[in-house]
Coordinates of C-alpha atoms in Angstrom, one line a residue:
M213 CA -39.3 14.8 27.0
T214 CA -37.4 11.3 27.6
A215 CA -34.7 10.5 25.0
I216 CA -35.1 7.3 23.0
D217 CA -32.7 4.4 23.5
P218 CA -31.8 3.2 19.9
A219 CA -31.3 -0.1 21.4
K220 CA -35.3 -0.2 22.3
T221 CA -36.4 1.1 19.3
P222 CA -39.3 -1.1 17.1
D223 CA -36.7 -1.7 14.5
A224 CA -34.3 -3.4 17.1
A225 CA -37.0 -5.1 18.8
R226 CA -38.4 -6.8 15.7
T227 CA -34.8 -8.0 14.3
G228 CA -33.9 -8.8 17.9
T229 CA -30.5 -6.9 18.1
T230 CA -29.0 -3.6 19.3
A231 CA -27.2 -0.8 17.6
K232 CA -23.9 -2.2 19.2
G233 CA -24.7 -5.9 18.1
R234 CA -25.3 -4.4 14.4
R235 CA -22.2 -2.3 14.5
W236 CA -19.9 -5.4 15.4
R237 CA -21.7 -7.6 12.7
R238 CA -20.9 -4.7 10.2
V239 CA -17.1 -5.0 11.3
L240 CA -17.2 -8.8 11.4
A241 CA -18.9 -8.7 7.5
S242 CA -16.0 -6.3 6.4
S243 CA -13.4 -7.4 4.2
P244 CA -10.3 -6.4 6.8
A245 CA -12.2 -8.9 9.2
Y246 CA -12.2 -11.5 6.4
M247 CA -8.7 -11.2 5.5
T248 CA -7.6 -11.2 9.1
A249 CA -9.2 -14.9 9.3
V250 CA -7.5 -15.8 6.0
L251 CA -4.3 -14.7 7.3
L252 CA -4.5 -16.6 10.8
V253 CA -5.5 -19.6 8.3
L254 CA -1.9 -18.9 6.5
V255 CA -0.2 -18.5 9.5
L256 CA -1.8 -21.7 11.0
V257 CA -1.2 -23.6 7.7
F258 CA 2.8 -23.0 7.6
S259 CA 3.3 -23.1 11.3
F260 CA 1.9 -26.9 10.7
A261 CA 3.8 -27.3 7.6
A262 CA 7.3 -26.2 9.0
P263 CA 6.7 -26.3 12.9
N264 CA 10.6 -25.8 13.6
S265 CA 11.3 -22.5 11.5
F266 CA 8.2 -20.8 10.4
P267 CA 6.3 -20.1 13.8
T268 CA 9.5 -18.1 15.1
P269 CA 10.6 -14.5 15.9
V270 CA 13.0 -14.6 13.4
T271 CA 10.1 -15.3 10.6
L272 CA 8.1 -12.7 12.1
R273 CA 10.8 -9.9 12.1
N274 CA 11.7 -11.2 8.3
V275 CA 7.8 -10.8 7.4
L276 CA 7.7 -7.3 9.2
T277 CA 10.8 -6.4 7.5
D278 CA 9.8 -7.5 4.0
M279 CA 6.5 -5.9 4.2
A280 CA 8.2 -2.2 5.3
V281 CA 9.0 -1.1 1.5
L282 CA 5.6 -2.4 -0.1
L283 CA 3.6 -1.1 2.9
V284 CA 4.7 2.9 2.5
M285 CA 3.8 2.3 -1.3
A286 CA 0.4 0.7 -0.3
V287 CA -0.5 3.7 1.9
G288 CA -0.4 6.2 -0.9
A289 CA -1.9 3.5 -3.3
T290 CA -4.8 3.2 -0.8
F291 CA -5.6 7.0 -1.5
V292 CA -5.3 6.8 -4.9
L293 CA -7.6 3.9 -5.4
V294 CA -10.0 5.1 -2.9
A295 CA -10.2 8.3 -5.4
A296 CA -11.3 5.9 -8.0
G297 CA -7.6 6.3 -9.5
F298 CA -5.0 4.0 -10.4
D299 CA -0.9 3.8 -10.2
I300 CA 0.7 0.9 -11.7
S301 CA 4.3 3.0 -11.9
I302 CA 5.1 2.9 -8.2
G303 CA 7.8 0.2 -8.7
S304 CA 9.7 1.9 -11.4
V305 CA 9.4 5.2 -9.4
L306 CA 10.6 3.4 -6.3
V307 CA 13.9 2.7 -8.6
F308 CA 14.5 5.8 -10.3
S309 CA 14.1 7.6 -6.6
G310 CA 16.9 4.9 -5.2
V311 CA 19.0 5.4 -8.4
C312 CA 19.1 9.3 -8.4
A313 CA 19.5 9.2 -4.7
A314 CA 22.7 6.5 -4.9
K315 CA 24.0 8.9 -7.7
V316 CA 23.8 12.1 -5.7
M317 CA 25.5 10.1 -2.6
E318 CA 27.9 8.7 -4.9
T319 CA 29.0 12.4 -6.4
Q320 CA 28.9 14.0 -2.8
G321 CA 31.0 11.2 -1.6
G322 CA 31.7 10.3 2.0
D323 CA 29.9 8.3 4.7
G324 CA 28.5 11.0 6.9
P325 CA 25.1 12.1 7.8
G326 CA 25.1 14.9 5.4
T327 CA 25.5 12.9 2.5
V328 CA 22.6 10.7 3.7
V329 CA 20.3 13.4 4.0
L330 CA 21.1 14.9 0.7
G331 CA 20.5 11.4 -0.8
A332 CA 17.0 11.1 1.2
V333 CA 15.9 14.5 0.1
T334 CA 16.9 13.5 -3.5
A335 CA 15.0 10.6 -3.0
L336 CA 12.1 12.1 -1.9
V337 CA 12.0 14.9 -4.5
A338 CA 12.5 12.7 -7.3
G339 CA 9.5 10.5 -6.3
A340 CA 7.4 13.6 -5.8
A341 CA 8.1 15.1 -9.2
W342 CA 7.2 11.6 -10.8
G343 CA 4.1 11.6 -9.2
A344 CA 3.2 15.3 -9.9
I345 CA 4.0 14.5 -13.5
N346 CA 1.2 11.8 -13.4
G347 CA -1.1 14.2 -11.7
L348 CA -0.8 16.9 -13.9
V349 CA -1.4 14.4 -17.1
I350 CA -4.4 12.7 -15.3
S351 CA -5.9 16.0 -14.0
K352 CA -5.1 18.8 -16.5
L353 CA -4.7 16.5 -19.6
K354 CA -7.6 14.2 -18.7
V355 CA -5.3 11.2 -20.2
P356 CA -6.7 7.9 -18.2
A357 CA -4.9 7.1 -15.2
L358 CA -4.0 3.5 -16.2
I359 CA -2.6 4.9 -19.4
T360 CA -0.8 7.7 -18.0
T361 CA 0.9 5.4 -15.4
L362 CA 1.3 2.4 -17.6
G363 CA 3.8 4.9 -19.8
S364 CA 5.5 6.4 -16.3
M365 CA 6.4 2.8 -15.5
G366 CA 8.2 2.5 -18.6
A367 CA 9.6 5.9 -18.8
A368 CA 11.0 6.0 -15.1
L369 CA 12.6 2.6 -15.4
G370 CA 14.2 3.7 -18.3
A371 CA 15.4 7.0 -16.9
A372 CA 16.6 4.9 -14.2
L373 CA 18.7 2.7 -16.6
L374 CA 19.9 5.8 -18.5
I375 CA 21.3 7.4 -15.2
S376 CA 23.2 4.3 -14.0
N377 CA 24.3 3.1 -17.2
G378 CA 22.0 -0.1 -16.8
T379 CA 24.1 -1.4 -13.8
D380 CA 23.3 -1.4 -10.1
V381 CA 24.8 1.5 -8.1
R382 CA 26.6 0.1 -4.5
T383 CA 28.4 2.8 -3.4
V384 CA 25.9 3.5 -0.5
P385 CA 27.3 5.3 2.7
K386 CA 27.8 2.9 5.5
A387 CA 25.7 5.5 7.8
L388 CA 22.7 4.7 5.7
I389 CA 23.5 0.9 5.7
G390 CA 23.7 0.9 9.4
V391 CA 20.1 2.1 9.9
A392 CA 19.3 -1.2 8.4
T393 CA 21.1 -3.2 10.9
E394 CA 19.7 -1.3 14.3
R395 CA 17.0 -3.1 16.1
P396 CA 15.2 -0.8 18.4
L397 CA 12.5 -3.0 20.1
G398 CA 14.0 -5.8 18.2
V399 CA 12.7 -4.8 14.7
S400 CA 14.4 -2.7 12.2
W401 CA 14.1 1.1 11.8
L402 CA 12.6 0.1 8.1
V403 CA 9.6 -1.2 10.0
W404 CA 8.9 1.7 12.4
V405 CA 9.0 4.2 9.8
A406 CA 6.6 2.0 7.7
A407 CA 4.4 1.9 10.9
L408 CA 4.7 5.5 11.3
V409 CA 3.7 6.2 7.7
A410 CA 0.8 3.8 8.1
V411 CA -0.6 5.8 11.2
I412 CA -0.3 9.2 9.5
G413 CA -2.0 8.0 6.4
G414 CA -4.7 6.2 8.3
F415 CA -5.4 9.2 10.5
V416 CA -5.4 11.3 7.2
L417 CA -7.9 9.3 5.2
S418 CA -10.3 9.0 8.0
Q419 CA -10.0 11.7 10.1
T420 CA -9.3 14.6 8.3
R421 CA -11.2 17.1 5.4
F422 CA -8.4 15.7 3.0
G423 CA -9.5 12.1 3.5
R424 CA -13.1 12.8 3.4
H425 CA -12.8 14.8 0.0
T426 CA -10.8 11.6 -1.1
Q427 CA -13.8 9.3 -0.4
L428 CA -16.2 11.8 -1.9
I429 CA -14.1 12.0 -5.3
G430 CA -14.1 8.6 -5.5
S431 CA -17.8 7.8 -4.8
N432 CA -19.0 10.3 -7.3
E433 CA -16.8 12.8 -8.9
E434 CA -19.7 15.0 -10.1
S435 CA -20.8 15.1 -6.3
A436 CA -17.8 16.0 -5.0
R437 CA -17.6 18.8 -7.8
R438 CA -21.2 20.2 -6.5
A439 CA -20.1 20.0 -3.2
G440 CA -17.2 22.5 -3.9
V441 CA -14.1 20.3 -3.8
D442 CA -11.3 21.3 -6.2
V443 CA -11.0 17.6 -8.1
D444 CA -8.3 18.5 -10.3
R445 CA -6.2 20.0 -7.6
H446 CA -6.9 17.4 -5.1
T447 CA -6.0 14.4 -7.9
F448 CA -2.7 16.2 -8.4
W449 CA -1.7 16.2 -4.7
L450 CA -3.1 12.7 -4.6
Y451 CA -0.4 11.7 -7.3
T452 CA 2.3 13.6 -6.0
A453 CA 1.9 12.2 -2.3
N454 CA 1.8 8.9 -3.8
G455 CA 5.0 9.5 -5.6
L456 CA 6.8 11.0 -2.5
L457 CA 6.0 7.6 -1.0
A458 CA 7.3 5.5 -3.6
G459 CA 10.6 8.1 -3.3
L460 CA 10.7 7.0 0.3
A461 CA 10.2 3.1 -0.3
G462 CA 13.0 3.8 -2.7
L463 CA 15.2 5.0 -0.2
L464 CA 14.1 2.4 2.5
S465 CA 14.9 -0.4 -0.4
L466 CA 18.4 1.3 -0.5
T467 CA 18.9 1.4 3.0
R468 CA 18.1 -2.3 3.1
F469 CA 20.0 -3.7 0.3
A470 CA 22.8 -1.4 -0.1
T471 CA 22.3 -1.5 -4.0
T472 CA 19.7 0.0 -6.2
T473 CA 18.2 -3.4 -7.0
I474 CA 17.0 -2.1 -10.4
S475 CA 15.8 -5.4 -11.6
G476 CA 14.2 -6.6 -8.1
H477 CA 10.9 -4.3 -8.3
T478 CA 9.2 -5.5 -11.5
S479 CA 6.1 -7.0 -9.5
D480 CA 6.1 -4.5 -6.8
G481 CA 3.1 -2.6 -8.3
L482 CA 1.2 -5.5 -8.4
E483 CA 1.8 -6.8 -5.1
V484 CA 1.1 -3.4 -3.9
I485 CA -2.5 -3.2 -5.8
T486 CA -2.8 -6.8 -4.8
G487 CA -2.4 -6.2 -0.8
V488 CA -4.5 -2.9 -1.1
V489 CA -7.6 -4.6 -2.9
L490 CA -7.3 -7.5 -0.4
G491 CA -7.8 -5.5 2.4
G492 CA -10.9 -3.9 1.2
T493 CA -10.2 -0.9 -0.8
S494 CA -12.3 -0.9 -4.0
L495 CA -10.9 -0.8 -7.6
F496 CA -13.8 1.2 -8.3
G497 CA -13.5 3.9 -5.5
G498 CA -15.1 5.3 -2.7
V499 CA -14.4 2.5 -0.1
G500 CA -11.1 1.7 1.7
T501 CA -9.2 2.1 5.1
V502 CA -5.3 2.0 5.7
I503 CA -5.7 -0.7 8.6
G504 CA -7.5 -2.9 5.9
T505 CA -4.3 -2.5 3.5
V506 CA -1.7 -3.2 6.5
I507 CA -3.6 -6.7 6.8
G508 CA -4.0 -7.3 2.8
M509 CA -0.3 -6.3 2.7
A510 CA 0.5 -9.1 5.2
I511 CA -1.2 -12.2 2.9
P512 CA 1.5 -12.0 0.3
T513 CA 4.6 -11.4 2.5
V514 CA 3.5 -14.5 4.5
L515 CA 2.8 -16.5 1.3
N516 CA 6.3 -15.8 0.1
N517 CA 8.3 -16.5 3.6
G518 CA 5.8 -19.5 3.9
F519 CA 6.9 -20.6 0.3
I520 CA 10.6 -20.0 1.2
Q521 CA 10.5 -22.3 4.3
L522 CA 8.7 -25.2 2.2
N523 CA 11.3 -24.7 -0.4
V524 CA 8.6 -24.0 -2.9
Q525 CA 9.6 -22.3 -6.1
P526 CA 9.5 -18.5 -5.8
F527 CA 7.5 -18.4 -8.7
W528 CA 4.7 -19.7 -7.4
Q529 CA 4.4 -16.7 -5.4
E530 CA 3.4 -14.5 -8.3
V531 CA 1.0 -17.2 -9.6
A532 CA -0.8 -17.0 -6.4
I533 CA -1.0 -13.5 -6.3
G534 CA -2.3 -13.0 -9.6
I535 CA -4.9 -15.6 -8.6
V536 CA -6.0 -13.8 -5.7
L537 CA -6.1 -10.4 -7.1
V538 CA -8.6 -11.7 -9.5
V539 CA -10.7 -13.3 -7.0
A540 CA -10.6 -10.1 -4.6
V541 CA -12.0 -7.8 -7.5
Y542 CA -14.6 -10.7 -8.4
L543 CA -15.8 -10.7 -4.8
D544 CA -15.9 -6.8 -4.7
Q545 CA -18.0 -6.7 -7.8
L546 CA -20.3 -9.0 -6.0
K547 CA -20.6 -7.0 -3.2
R548 CA -21.5 -3.9 -4.8
R549 CA -24.2 -5.4 -6.9
R550 CA -25.8 -6.9 -3.7
R551 CA -25.6 -3.4 -2.3
D552 CA -27.1 -1.7 -5.4
Q553 CA -29.9 -4.1 -5.1
V554 CA -30.8 -3.2 -1.5

């Protein structure tokens, strides 16, 4: 029996395309490809507008460092959104985790590695615990994710203010601050940590059973149940992991700024969700990639750095992010309607 070459099937002959050609066309028509083009356009515009300051290694390093903290949270948010969930509390969980870690290190005293490790564990546990609470309320009590995480957003920030008496904690060990100043291969350790989280997250989402179950739940929760997926338990672990990554982001923020920056993360949740959606992850679940999230997160960061170098008021960045988020969701709805019609 002779094997049939897909590239020579009647359908391929009729359309004049090969399987490889169709695959490339799907890739080029995907949201990450569109957003990559948008990102390149932004880089070119700012490079022409500020030729002496924007297209430099210093700007690239600043963009990567600014992305690092948000990207860690964005990887977790990608999983939650792909599963048709929602978490707007991550910015407050970041602050709560950073304050807990700083307070524990302050109480422990000293500048040694032992104090830093204790602070790191505290930040991760604090973030994971808050994520676990969100997961339990959503999966067991069946409270909508938006309401649950909206309540968590206020509660986590309030708890951080209670612990710190409303003032930033600045007694961060020198050993932790030193991590931010070291630059292996030209970039901060914060960037390498964020890159590692993105690689692991991308592998888990695309290559493991956990990732496939996440996509299945987001596509059709009832089908996932019938396929034997324990949806409630999976949802609990998704939000716990999301909280854990917010805790890690809190530690990275503490490392970079050497203070808890309590009032500096009010728009983090919006920026993360915007970046994830820009990267092609659907707000309605079932679709999303971590590589898309990386590209999506680069866009608001480049916008921010470009506006600063052009001396544009930083408030314009929030205006731009809000508009871009609405446009991205509208385009996602259009794609879904077109797919449903096919």
